[in-house]
Amino acid sequence: MIDSPVLKVRDLYVTYQSSFGPVPAVRGVDLDIALGETLGLAGESGCGKSTLAMALLRLVPPATQISGSILLDGQSVLTMKPGQLRLVRWAQASIVFQGAQHVLNPVQRIGSQIDEAIQLHHGSTSSTVREMLALVGLSDGCADDYPHELSGGQKQRVMIAMALSCNPLLIIADEPTTALDVMVQAQILQLLDNIKRERGLSMLFITHDLSVLSHNTDRVAVMYAGRIVEVGPAEELLRGSIHPYSRALAESFPIIGDPKSRHQPKGLAGDPPDPNSLPSGCPFHPRCNVAIDSCKSIDIKLSAVTKSIDRQVACVHANDESRSVK
Amino acid sequence: MNFLYVTKKLLSAFLTLIAVVIFNFFLFRVVDRDPLAKYRGRSKLSIAQREIMIERLGLNGSKWQQFITYIKSTARLDFGRSFDSTRPVLREISDRLPATLLLVGISTILTILIGVYIGARAGWQRGSRFDRVSTSATMVLYATPEFFFGMLLLAFIAGRTGWFPTGGLRDVGADTSGFASILDRAHHLVLPSLTLTLGYLGSYSLIMRTSMLETLGEDYLTTARAKGLRDRDVMMRHAVPNALLPSVSFIAISFGFVIGGAITTETVFSYPGLGLATADAIRNTDLPMLQALFLVASSAVIIFNLLADLTYGLLDPRIGRAK
């Protein structure tokens, strides 16, 4: 890994304020993304992955508490002044939001929405709306269209064009293919992959669908209840998860080409815990099938495992040869 | 906006107008009063005079014949003569319409500008001091009938200070031409238009605030913020254009209502527009006048409804832009 990562997150806590009191959505997350690297971030709905993405550019509601540190290209996002923050947004890191349905302004033409970002940060780049549309495979004519005149896949392409328009170092893709059908999903993933390679971009790819991570990510982090429970090289982690939650997540999707798994994707019983009242000890223990008594009281921290230097797991069984991989 | 959308809206406005004309005929036939009771004050008509009047008013013959006569004359914009002044109704109305249009026009422009500004800012800064103060104030305005403001202004500003006239359109004996006359007209317009503005400000800004609140959670605002736009620009370029949409139809329709019925405001200030004419016509049971005034009021609502639809089509690309 390179010495100065594009994104370096340390001990990040994000706590929403609600009428029921503080809601801890992200609880002590460390992340590193190197130049040109793609990190996949996986987890169920409500595990805090989107909150984490929003917090990276301080896009959470004003009353929300954020602590820890976020270094984006060496600059501290959490301590910078609002004016500085506006310059960093989109120019250093941009976001491809999920489901382009409502993330585009319905009463503004596509072209002017892309141009707005270019005008705001120009100097760093001299790309034009036309170039950006061509880059994502859309015709010039789309610039004059309104969002409702485009298909879901086209809107997602517009969103990607917009995200690339100011030449950022990092792209945060927050479930970019969730609302799309499988064919379009594959096209969008291919497009993101090509652009990333051509431009040497770093990417944080957020999804609940582990199957899309295998092709286009270098490393994968699995999140549960506001915390990363396992992180490691993508191939290795997806083939043999160590944390029982990652394993359950992997088993809930059928493996293409394996007829047996197609008929028996395994579900994971229970629901993700309510951030308002997290279980004691390891937050996963009520749903875990290998939990032991100590799991109810001791919350194991993310730590390196003995069998692989690149992997970290937060589980009491992490180094337990006999039960780790089944 | 495409041709089909405009044609459809024009056609539906026209059909509504026809329905109103027909309804108007029956409305005045079910009024259980002798149509000539109030003709020319209290002086009695002889039987022969009565016959002549009934014929002239088109009240002889069967209901069907009366209906045909009514439709024919309405199509020619012939509404007969006012019982009260004996002048043609059309003349009475066309003489008074400009005064009302001026009054309502000024106050509507003021109400839209101030109301939309207050509502947009209050909604955007929900829970702020500005929001709390302006929302309580606009609630009070909303709940108070406009003639009450008129009476307050009349008593405390016109009455106490004498800075503004208590009523009328212009000073008696004032110059009727040149700059002085314009100033005089403006002087007389201040309090009535202030009254109407205060009367409608509450609802306009509350509507705008509500639609602003509805756009606050929209994803495209997060996109705009993520792009690095200033808070002001996120509001002006992305939130307001979307939040305006629901307000447009409300504003246009209420404008239509005011034209036909600034009745209380015009009465309080003895302002000789259509509203005062309506109040007088009701008092004098001046049926030909009333019939025409009803038609004017309904037409105003229909026309502004049409304008609302057309504006909506311009502001919202999703409407009336069939592929």
XYZ file of C-alpha atoms in Angstrom:
649
model
C 0.000 0.000 0.000
C 1.144 3.523 -0.762
C 2.272 5.721 2.118
C -0.266 8.534 1.812
C -3.667 7.102 0.985
C -6.263 9.194 -0.902
C -8.695 8.580 1.916
C -7.711 7.870 5.485
C -10.478 7.522 8.070
C -9.666 6.970 11.732
C -11.998 6.157 14.579
C -15.008 7.735 12.863
C -18.185 8.069 14.903
C -21.389 9.481 13.403
C -24.278 10.030 15.792
C -27.655 11.279 14.568
C -29.874 13.325 16.813
C -33.434 12.044 16.888
C -36.415 12.770 19.101
C -35.619 9.528 20.922
C -32.095 10.666 21.702
C -28.743 10.130 19.991
C -28.572 7.341 17.412
C -25.059 5.998 16.833
C -24.993 5.038 13.129
C -21.243 4.680 12.650
C -19.194 3.534 15.638
C -15.450 3.724 15.296
C -14.573 3.003 11.692
C -11.050 2.974 10.236
C -10.636 2.977 6.461
C -7.793 3.462 3.995
C -8.118 3.781 0.254
C -4.908 4.035 -1.769
C -4.542 5.850 -5.080
C -6.228 3.816 -7.792
C -7.621 1.342 -5.321
C -11.249 0.286 -5.022
C -12.618 -0.636 -1.656
C -15.945 -2.441 -1.520
C -18.105 -1.742 1.517
C -20.851 -4.277 2.102
C -23.605 -4.728 4.637
C -27.358 -4.876 5.174
C -29.629 -1.841 4.992
C -29.243 0.206 8.137
C -25.738 -0.945 8.980
C -24.389 2.588 8.542
C -22.699 2.294 5.156
C -24.550 5.193 3.521
C -24.120 7.314 6.637
C -20.409 6.661 6.396
C -20.431 7.766 2.742
C -22.319 10.974 3.530
C -20.072 11.758 6.480
C -16.988 11.663 4.247
C -18.098 14.978 2.707
C -19.962 16.143 5.817
C -23.321 15.779 4.079
C -25.149 14.534 7.180
C -27.871 16.717 8.823
C -26.450 19.752 10.689
C -27.220 18.481 14.189
C -25.351 15.212 13.610
C -22.195 14.657 15.654
C -19.131 13.439 13.802
C -15.897 12.632 15.584
C -12.634 11.002 14.630
C -10.666 12.056 11.595
C -11.170 12.001 7.834
C -8.156 12.853 5.701
C -8.972 13.355 2.028
C -5.744 13.738 0.064
C -4.108 14.801 3.311
C -6.677 17.488 4.144
C -8.779 17.116 7.264
C -12.443 17.165 6.176
C -13.866 17.366 9.684
C -11.965 20.468 10.743
C -12.012 22.562 7.568
C -14.109 25.735 7.232
C -17.349 25.636 5.192
C -15.799 27.591 2.304
C -12.900 25.158 2.069
C -15.294 22.220 2.350
C -17.303 23.483 -0.637
C -14.128 23.558 -2.708
C -13.258 19.995 -1.713
C -16.726 18.624 -2.415
C -16.950 17.207 -5.948
C -13.479 18.479 -6.921
C -11.657 16.003 -4.628
C -14.368 13.442 -4.013
C -17.720 13.071 -5.738
C -20.634 10.767 -5.136
C -22.583 8.525 -7.489
C -25.829 8.274 -5.572
C -28.107 5.274 -5.520
C -31.118 5.136 -7.799
C -30.747 8.155 -10.046
C -34.519 8.506 -9.880
C -34.620 11.501 -7.572
C -31.023 12.597 -7.287
C -31.366 14.751 -10.406
C -33.382 17.969 -10.240
C -36.631 17.234 -12.126
C -37.088 20.768 -13.482
C -33.562 21.381 -14.748
C -32.044 20.143 -17.997
C -29.392 17.428 -17.719
C -26.765 19.589 -19.413
C -27.110 22.484 -17.032
C -27.000 20.180 -14.018
C -23.662 18.796 -15.168
C -22.456 22.241 -16.202
C -23.310 23.649 -12.783
C -20.632 21.472 -11.184
C -18.103 22.279 -13.925
C -18.673 26.031 -13.593
C -18.381 25.837 -9.829
C -15.001 24.137 -9.791
C -13.552 25.186 -13.091
C -9.862 25.690 -13.225
C -9.184 22.214 -12.004
C -10.652 20.844 -15.212
C -11.773 22.140 -18.537
C -14.069 19.322 -19.526
C -17.340 20.156 -21.210
C -20.799 18.727 -20.804
C -20.486 17.158 -24.253
C -17.244 15.384 -23.372
C -18.691 14.084 -20.146
C -21.800 12.727 -21.880
C -19.644 11.072 -24.533
C -17.493 9.511 -21.821
C -20.472 7.671 -20.358
C -21.870 6.728 -23.766
C -24.707 9.237 -24.042
C -25.453 11.392 -27.088
C -25.149 15.192 -27.110
C -28.905 15.466 -27.362
C -29.300 14.232 -23.782
C -28.001 17.570 -22.534
C -31.337 19.171 -23.452
C -33.420 16.443 -21.838
C -35.059 16.559 -18.453
C -34.474 13.664 -16.035
C -37.939 12.166 -16.575
C -37.192 11.754 -20.276
C -34.351 9.302 -19.578
C -34.363 5.653 -18.563
C -32.996 4.471 -15.215
C -29.732 3.343 -16.778
C -29.345 6.640 -18.672
C -29.931 8.610 -15.483
C -27.266 6.582 -13.742
C -24.906 7.367 -16.644
C -25.717 11.061 -16.226
C -24.946 10.737 -12.528
C -21.579 9.152 -13.364
C -20.836 11.877 -15.926
C -21.645 14.469 -13.294
C -19.454 12.748 -10.714
C -16.502 12.709 -13.110
C -16.964 16.249 -14.410
C -14.547 17.875 -11.952
C -11.858 15.209 -12.159
C -12.025 13.984 -8.561
C -9.460 11.720 -6.908
C -12.081 9.602 -5.226
C -15.514 8.444 -6.340
C -17.943 7.333 -3.679
C -20.425 5.016 -5.377
C -23.376 4.513 -3.031
C -25.354 1.517 -4.321
C -24.986 2.758 -7.921
C -26.743 -0.226 -9.463
C -29.428 -0.999 -6.918
C -32.472 0.289 -8.792
C -31.427 -1.138 -12.153
C -32.249 -4.408 -13.860
C -29.510 -6.993 -14.206
C -28.475 -6.172 -17.788
C -28.198 -2.447 -17.158
C -26.492 -3.165 -13.859
C -23.770 -5.085 -15.686
C -23.312 -2.234 -18.196
C -23.005 0.372 -15.461
C -20.507 -1.745 -13.514
C -18.467 -2.202 -16.689
C -18.565 1.543 -17.363
C -17.431 2.407 -13.836
C -14.660 -0.153 -14.082
C -13.365 1.182 -17.421
C -13.399 4.804 -16.316
C -11.696 3.959 -13.063
C -8.885 2.151 -14.877
C -8.454 4.859 -17.538
C -8.268 7.657 -15.052
C -6.553 5.860 -12.194
C -9.333 6.813 -9.800
C -9.837 5.567 -6.291
C -13.285 4.337 -5.432
C -15.389 3.464 -2.446
C -18.028 1.084 -3.743
C -20.946 0.634 -1.367
C -23.424 -2.196 -1.835
C -25.543 -4.758 -0.052
C -24.881 -7.209 -2.871
C -21.604 -9.055 -2.367
C -21.821 -10.608 -5.819
C -21.116 -7.274 -7.564
C -17.953 -6.785 -5.505
C -16.020 -9.790 -6.745
C -15.140 -8.354 -10.169
C -14.333 -4.764 -9.554
C -12.884 -4.302 -6.086
C -9.397 -4.721 -4.691
C -10.390 -5.004 -1.056
C -13.698 -5.538 0.705
C -14.895 -4.356 4.102
C -18.010 -5.816 5.702
C -20.006 -3.566 7.989
C -22.420 -4.542 10.749
C -24.174 -2.275 13.246
C -22.010 0.742 12.491
C -18.731 -1.093 12.646
C -16.440 -2.913 10.251
C -16.390 -6.593 11.221
C -14.100 -7.922 8.523
C -11.762 -6.469 5.938
C -9.386 -8.056 3.482
C -8.437 -8.595 -0.154
C -11.594 -9.058 -2.231
C -10.830 -12.482 -3.735
C -9.696 -13.947 -0.463
C -12.526 -12.533 1.621
C -15.290 -13.462 -0.800
C -13.980 -16.999 -1.201
C -13.520 -17.648 2.483
C -15.109 -15.271 4.943
C -14.014 -15.627 8.524
C -16.576 -13.529 10.399
C -19.866 -15.429 10.742
C -21.762 -12.351 9.501
C -19.703 -12.043 6.296
C -20.227 -15.735 5.753
C -23.977 -15.387 6.157
C -23.969 -12.424 3.769
C -21.997 -14.375 1.173
C -24.246 -17.424 1.486
C -27.398 -15.388 0.997
C -26.544 -14.951 -2.697
C -26.531 -17.864 -5.138
C -23.215 -18.465 -6.892
C -23.513 -18.246 -10.668
C -22.459 -21.533 -12.239
C -23.079 -23.514 -9.092
C -26.484 -25.168 -9.536
C -26.627 -26.325 -5.934
C -26.394 -22.858 -4.474
C -29.010 -21.487 -6.880
C -31.706 -23.488 -5.198
C -30.560 -22.899 -1.673
C -29.442 -19.381 -0.980
C -29.367 -19.245 2.784
C -31.108 -16.494 4.633
C -29.928 -14.991 7.868
C -32.599 -15.053 10.542
C -33.452 -11.944 12.487
C -33.053 -8.249 11.722
C -30.096 -5.924 12.026
C -30.052 -4.418 15.514
C -31.715 -1.098 16.278
C -28.893 1.446 16.681
C -30.839 2.866 19.638
C -30.510 -0.303 21.648
C -27.551 -2.372 20.554
C -27.101 -5.789 22.139
C -24.403 -6.073 24.773
C -21.027 -7.515 23.826
C -20.686 -8.393 20.144
C -23.717 -6.784 18.441
C -24.046 -9.798 16.145
C -24.317 -12.438 18.890
C -28.148 -12.743 18.915
C -28.105 -13.817 15.241
C -24.837 -15.725 15.324
C -24.855 -19.519 15.068
C -21.381 -19.955 16.570
C -21.743 -17.529 19.461
C -20.335 -18.590 22.800
C -21.172 -17.238 26.245
C -18.425 -14.644 26.296
C -19.861 -13.019 23.091
C -22.724 -11.628 25.181
C -20.372 -9.578 27.294
C -17.133 -9.035 25.352
C -17.070 -6.955 22.163
C -14.052 -8.124 20.174
C -12.222 -5.343 18.304
C -11.181 -5.583 14.664
C -7.722 -7.150 14.667
C -5.349 -8.954 12.335
C -5.708 -12.682 11.934
C -2.763 -14.994 12.121
C -3.242 -16.806 8.850
C -3.218 -13.745 6.561
C -1.415 -10.450 7.063
C -3.903 -8.429 5.006
C -7.008 -9.501 6.843
C -8.649 -8.165 9.962
C -11.654 -9.668 11.684
C -13.693 -8.752 14.757
C -14.681 -12.167 16.080
C -13.696 -14.380 18.965
C -13.339 -17.265 16.506
C -11.101 -15.330 14.112
C -8.040 -17.482 14.757
C -9.926 -20.627 15.545
C -8.781 -23.048 12.763
C -11.388 -25.697 13.325
C -14.474 -23.461 12.952
C -13.294 -20.455 10.964
C -14.006 -21.730 7.469
C -16.713 -24.208 6.858
C -45.641 22.675 -23.510
C -47.134 21.252 -26.614
C -50.055 22.269 -28.772
C -52.269 19.427 -27.582
C -51.893 20.398 -23.932
C -52.774 24.053 -24.608
C -55.747 23.123 -26.773
C -57.028 20.732 -24.151
C -56.816 23.343 -21.411
C -58.443 26.046 -23.597
C -61.267 23.722 -24.499
C -61.932 22.732 -20.909
C -61.929 26.391 -19.837
C -64.418 27.205 -22.582
C -66.717 24.337 -21.606
C -66.615 25.432 -17.968
C -67.597 28.937 -19.021
C -70.583 27.588 -20.992
C -71.647 25.599 -17.933
C -71.433 28.725 -15.788
C -73.576 30.714 -18.254
C -76.229 28.000 -18.205
C -76.103 27.678 -14.433
C -76.455 31.438 -14.074
C -79.773 31.339 -15.943
C -81.301 28.869 -13.523
C -79.753 30.442 -10.461
C -81.643 33.656 -11.014
C -84.854 31.808 -11.880
C -84.901 30.032 -8.532
C -84.460 33.311 -6.656
C -87.943 33.581 -5.272
C -88.442 37.282 -5.725
C -90.374 39.571 -8.001
C -87.648 40.672 -10.401
C -89.197 44.101 -10.661
C -89.729 44.669 -6.940
C -86.788 46.993 -6.655
C -86.993 48.545 -10.116
C -86.391 52.284 -9.898
C -86.534 52.519 -6.180
C -89.877 52.294 -4.466
C -92.060 53.939 -7.101
C -94.897 51.680 -8.147
C -95.221 50.523 -11.733
C -98.543 50.499 -13.492
C -99.762 47.221 -14.976
C -98.999 48.452 -18.501
C -95.489 49.580 -17.528
C -94.920 46.187 -15.904
C -95.869 44.367 -19.090
C -93.447 46.468 -21.102
C -90.634 45.896 -18.597
C -91.199 42.150 -18.494
C -91.022 41.998 -22.266
C -87.888 44.143 -22.339
C -86.188 41.940 -19.741
C -86.992 38.843 -21.746
C -89.116 37.426 -18.948
C -92.161 36.674 -21.098
C -92.820 33.412 -22.859
C -91.919 29.901 -21.759
C -88.784 29.100 -19.754
C -87.289 27.609 -22.909
C -87.890 30.802 -24.912
C -86.439 32.829 -22.034
C -83.394 30.591 -22.052
C -82.855 31.119 -25.801
C -83.219 34.890 -25.392
C -80.796 34.810 -22.472
C -78.150 32.824 -24.350
C -78.463 35.063 -27.410
C -78.079 38.292 -25.500
C -75.267 36.914 -23.311
C -73.394 35.940 -26.461
C -73.716 39.571 -27.631
C -72.508 40.692 -24.168
C -75.882 42.395 -23.768
C -76.766 42.096 -20.104
C -79.578 44.638 -20.160
C -79.746 47.764 -18.043
C -79.084 48.177 -14.360
C -82.276 48.601 -12.359
C -80.491 51.051 -10.153
C -78.778 53.404 -12.569
C -80.673 52.400 -15.759
C -77.363 52.499 -17.629
C -76.353 49.407 -19.623
C -74.862 46.770 -17.338
C -71.891 46.302 -19.660
C -71.039 50.011 -19.318
C -71.339 49.857 -15.527
C -68.958 46.903 -15.399
C -66.440 48.177 -17.913
C -66.292 51.489 -16.045
C -65.463 49.764 -12.775
C -63.271 46.911 -13.955
C -60.026 48.964 -14.322
C -60.220 50.182 -10.712
C -60.550 46.613 -9.440
C -57.847 45.274 -11.755
C -55.448 47.959 -10.527
C -56.189 47.310 -6.860
C -56.084 43.539 -7.145
C -53.094 43.594 -9.482
C -50.942 45.670 -7.140
C -51.848 43.688 -4.061
C -51.400 40.341 -5.801
C -47.923 41.234 -7.018
C -46.996 42.403 -3.517
C -48.527 39.328 -1.921
C -46.736 36.937 -4.264
C -43.325 38.593 -3.826
C -43.511 38.962 -0.056
C -45.428 35.745 0.591
C -43.174 33.549 -1.535
C -40.062 35.113 0.006
C -41.255 34.646 3.587
C -42.569 31.149 2.950
C -39.468 29.978 1.091
C -37.084 31.327 3.709
C -39.116 30.050 6.639
C -39.358 26.577 5.119
C -35.673 26.478 4.232
C -34.617 27.575 7.713
C -37.197 25.447 9.450
C -37.175 25.928 13.214
C -35.027 29.069 13.028
C -35.987 32.381 14.629
C -37.125 33.706 11.279
C -39.343 30.655 10.804
C -40.892 30.840 14.264
C -41.607 34.569 14.115
C -42.863 34.621 10.530
C -44.982 31.497 10.893
C -46.774 32.826 13.977
C -47.305 36.170 12.242
C -48.610 34.646 9.020
C -50.919 32.362 11.006
C -52.494 35.451 12.576
C -52.791 37.120 9.161
C -54.274 33.959 7.697
C -56.897 33.705 10.437
C -57.990 37.344 10.246
C -60.590 38.398 7.643
C -59.264 41.142 5.370
C -62.009 43.673 6.103
C -60.836 43.674 9.704
C -57.404 44.913 8.597
C -59.258 47.460 6.489
C -61.179 48.714 9.483
C -58.034 48.891 11.615
C -56.136 50.799 8.943
C -59.093 53.084 8.427
C -59.473 53.842 12.117
C -55.838 54.120 13.144
C -54.030 55.351 10.059
C -56.528 57.221 7.934
C -58.624 58.366 10.888
C -55.943 59.315 13.431
C -53.145 60.604 11.255
C -54.976 61.690 8.154
C -52.004 60.593 6.090
C -54.227 58.674 3.740
C -57.763 59.278 2.490
C -60.503 57.191 4.080
C -61.979 56.088 0.799
C -62.903 56.696 -2.793
C -60.903 56.592 -5.975
C -59.701 60.193 -6.116
C -60.160 63.503 -4.326
C -63.314 65.349 -5.220
C -62.441 68.241 -7.486
C -58.889 67.041 -8.012
C -57.137 67.373 -11.335
C -58.143 64.430 -13.507
C -55.124 64.544 -15.765
C -51.356 64.708 -15.472
C -48.946 63.594 -12.837
C -50.906 65.054 -9.933
C -53.850 62.841 -10.802
C -51.665 59.719 -10.853
C -50.308 60.642 -7.422
C -53.819 61.196 -6.171
C -54.933 57.787 -7.442
C -51.890 56.135 -5.860
C -52.604 57.897 -2.572
C -56.096 56.418 -2.553
C -54.777 52.968 -3.427
C -52.322 52.595 -0.533
C -54.665 51.484 2.238
C -56.984 49.266 0.159
C -54.070 47.434 -1.443
C -52.331 47.102 1.925
C -55.540 45.581 3.275
C -55.779 43.034 0.482
C -52.075 42.241 0.739
C -52.293 41.597 4.476
C -55.439 39.575 3.942
C -53.848 37.164 1.477
C -50.207 37.205 2.609
C -50.814 34.577 5.286
C -52.159 31.887 3.006
C -49.584 32.511 0.255
C -46.594 32.260 2.570
C -47.962 29.274 4.486
C -48.535 27.409 1.218
C -45.027 28.271 0.050
C -43.548 27.202 3.389
C -45.334 23.849 3.236
C -44.180 23.096 -0.282
C -40.664 24.157 0.663
C -40.729 21.722 3.593
C -41.817 18.983 1.212
C -38.778 19.545 -1.005
C -36.311 19.676 1.916
C -35.826 15.916 2.020
C -35.379 15.542 -1.744
C -32.279 13.710 -2.914
C -31.446 16.288 -5.574
C -30.757 18.815 -2.814
C -28.162 16.444 -1.360
C -26.684 16.158 -4.851
C -26.529 19.949 -5.113
C -24.824 20.210 -1.729
C -22.385 17.449 -2.587
C -21.419 19.388 -5.721
C -20.192 22.149 -3.434
C -22.947 24.728 -3.979
C -23.526 27.379 -1.347
C -26.587 26.927 0.833
C -28.193 29.970 -0.831
C -27.660 28.523 -4.296
C -28.979 25.128 -3.291
C -32.115 26.931 -2.130
C -32.538 29.348 -5.041
C -31.526 27.060 -7.914
C -32.848 23.719 -6.735
C -35.336 23.993 -3.884
C -37.378 27.075 -4.857
C -38.062 26.142 -8.510
C -39.491 22.835 -7.338
C -41.343 24.240 -4.351
C -42.988 26.925 -6.499
C -44.947 24.366 -8.495
C -47.723 23.653 -5.990
C -47.946 27.348 -5.105
C -48.533 28.491 -8.678
C -51.960 26.966 -9.060
C -53.047 28.099 -5.627
C -51.936 31.674 -6.223
C -53.509 31.940 -9.663
C -56.825 30.545 -8.511
C -57.047 32.784 -5.470
C -56.210 35.770 -7.698
C -59.231 34.860 -9.797
C -61.418 34.825 -6.721
C -60.218 38.242 -5.600
C -61.126 39.910 -8.907
C -64.723 38.910 -8.533
C -64.852 39.582 -4.886
C -62.674 42.199 -3.279
C -66.145 42.953 -1.933
C -65.366 43.639 1.693
C -62.199 45.634 1.041
C -63.851 47.801 -1.585
C -66.858 48.329 0.684
C -64.748 49.336 3.668
C -62.886 51.922 1.581
C -65.863 52.887 -0.634
C -63.593 51.992 -3.521
C -65.727 52.020 -6.676
C -64.716 48.717 -8.224
C -66.573 45.513 -9.023
C -66.649 44.463 -5.371
C -68.506 47.559 -4.284
C -70.787 47.208 -7.319
C -71.611 43.667 -6.178
C -72.391 44.814 -2.655
C -74.639 47.573 -4.017
C -76.365 45.249 -6.467
C -77.136 42.767 -3.682
C -78.534 45.530 -1.483
C -80.734 46.860 -4.314
C -81.664 43.444 -5.754
C -80.334 44.740 -9.051
C -80.743 41.410 -10.833
C -79.292 42.317 -14.270
C -76.168 43.727 -12.576
C -75.828 40.708 -10.298
C -76.209 38.267 -13.143
C -73.400 39.968 -15.080
C -71.196 40.347 -11.992
C -71.560 36.651 -11.230
C -70.493 35.884 -14.751
C -67.465 38.186 -14.465
C -66.439 36.592 -11.161
C -66.744 33.062 -12.535
C -64.909 34.006 -15.728
C -62.070 35.456 -13.661
C -61.692 32.189 -11.769
C -61.816 30.194 -15.008
C -59.299 32.453 -16.764
C -56.823 32.354 -13.902
C -57.275 28.631 -13.570
C -56.319 28.396 -17.221
C -53.337 30.676 -16.646
C -52.285 28.474 -13.717
C -52.368 25.388 -15.948
C -50.349 27.133 -18.639
C -47.774 28.491 -16.166
C -47.522 25.059 -14.631
C -46.792 23.621 -18.044
C -44.005 26.154 -18.485
C -42.438 25.606 -15.052
C -42.688 21.846 -14.872
C -41.197 19.998 -17.837
C -43.004 16.829 -16.805
C -46.374 18.378 -17.629
C -47.759 18.866 -21.110
C -44.627 17.689 -22.854
C -45.871 14.542 -24.477
C -43.113 12.691 -26.241
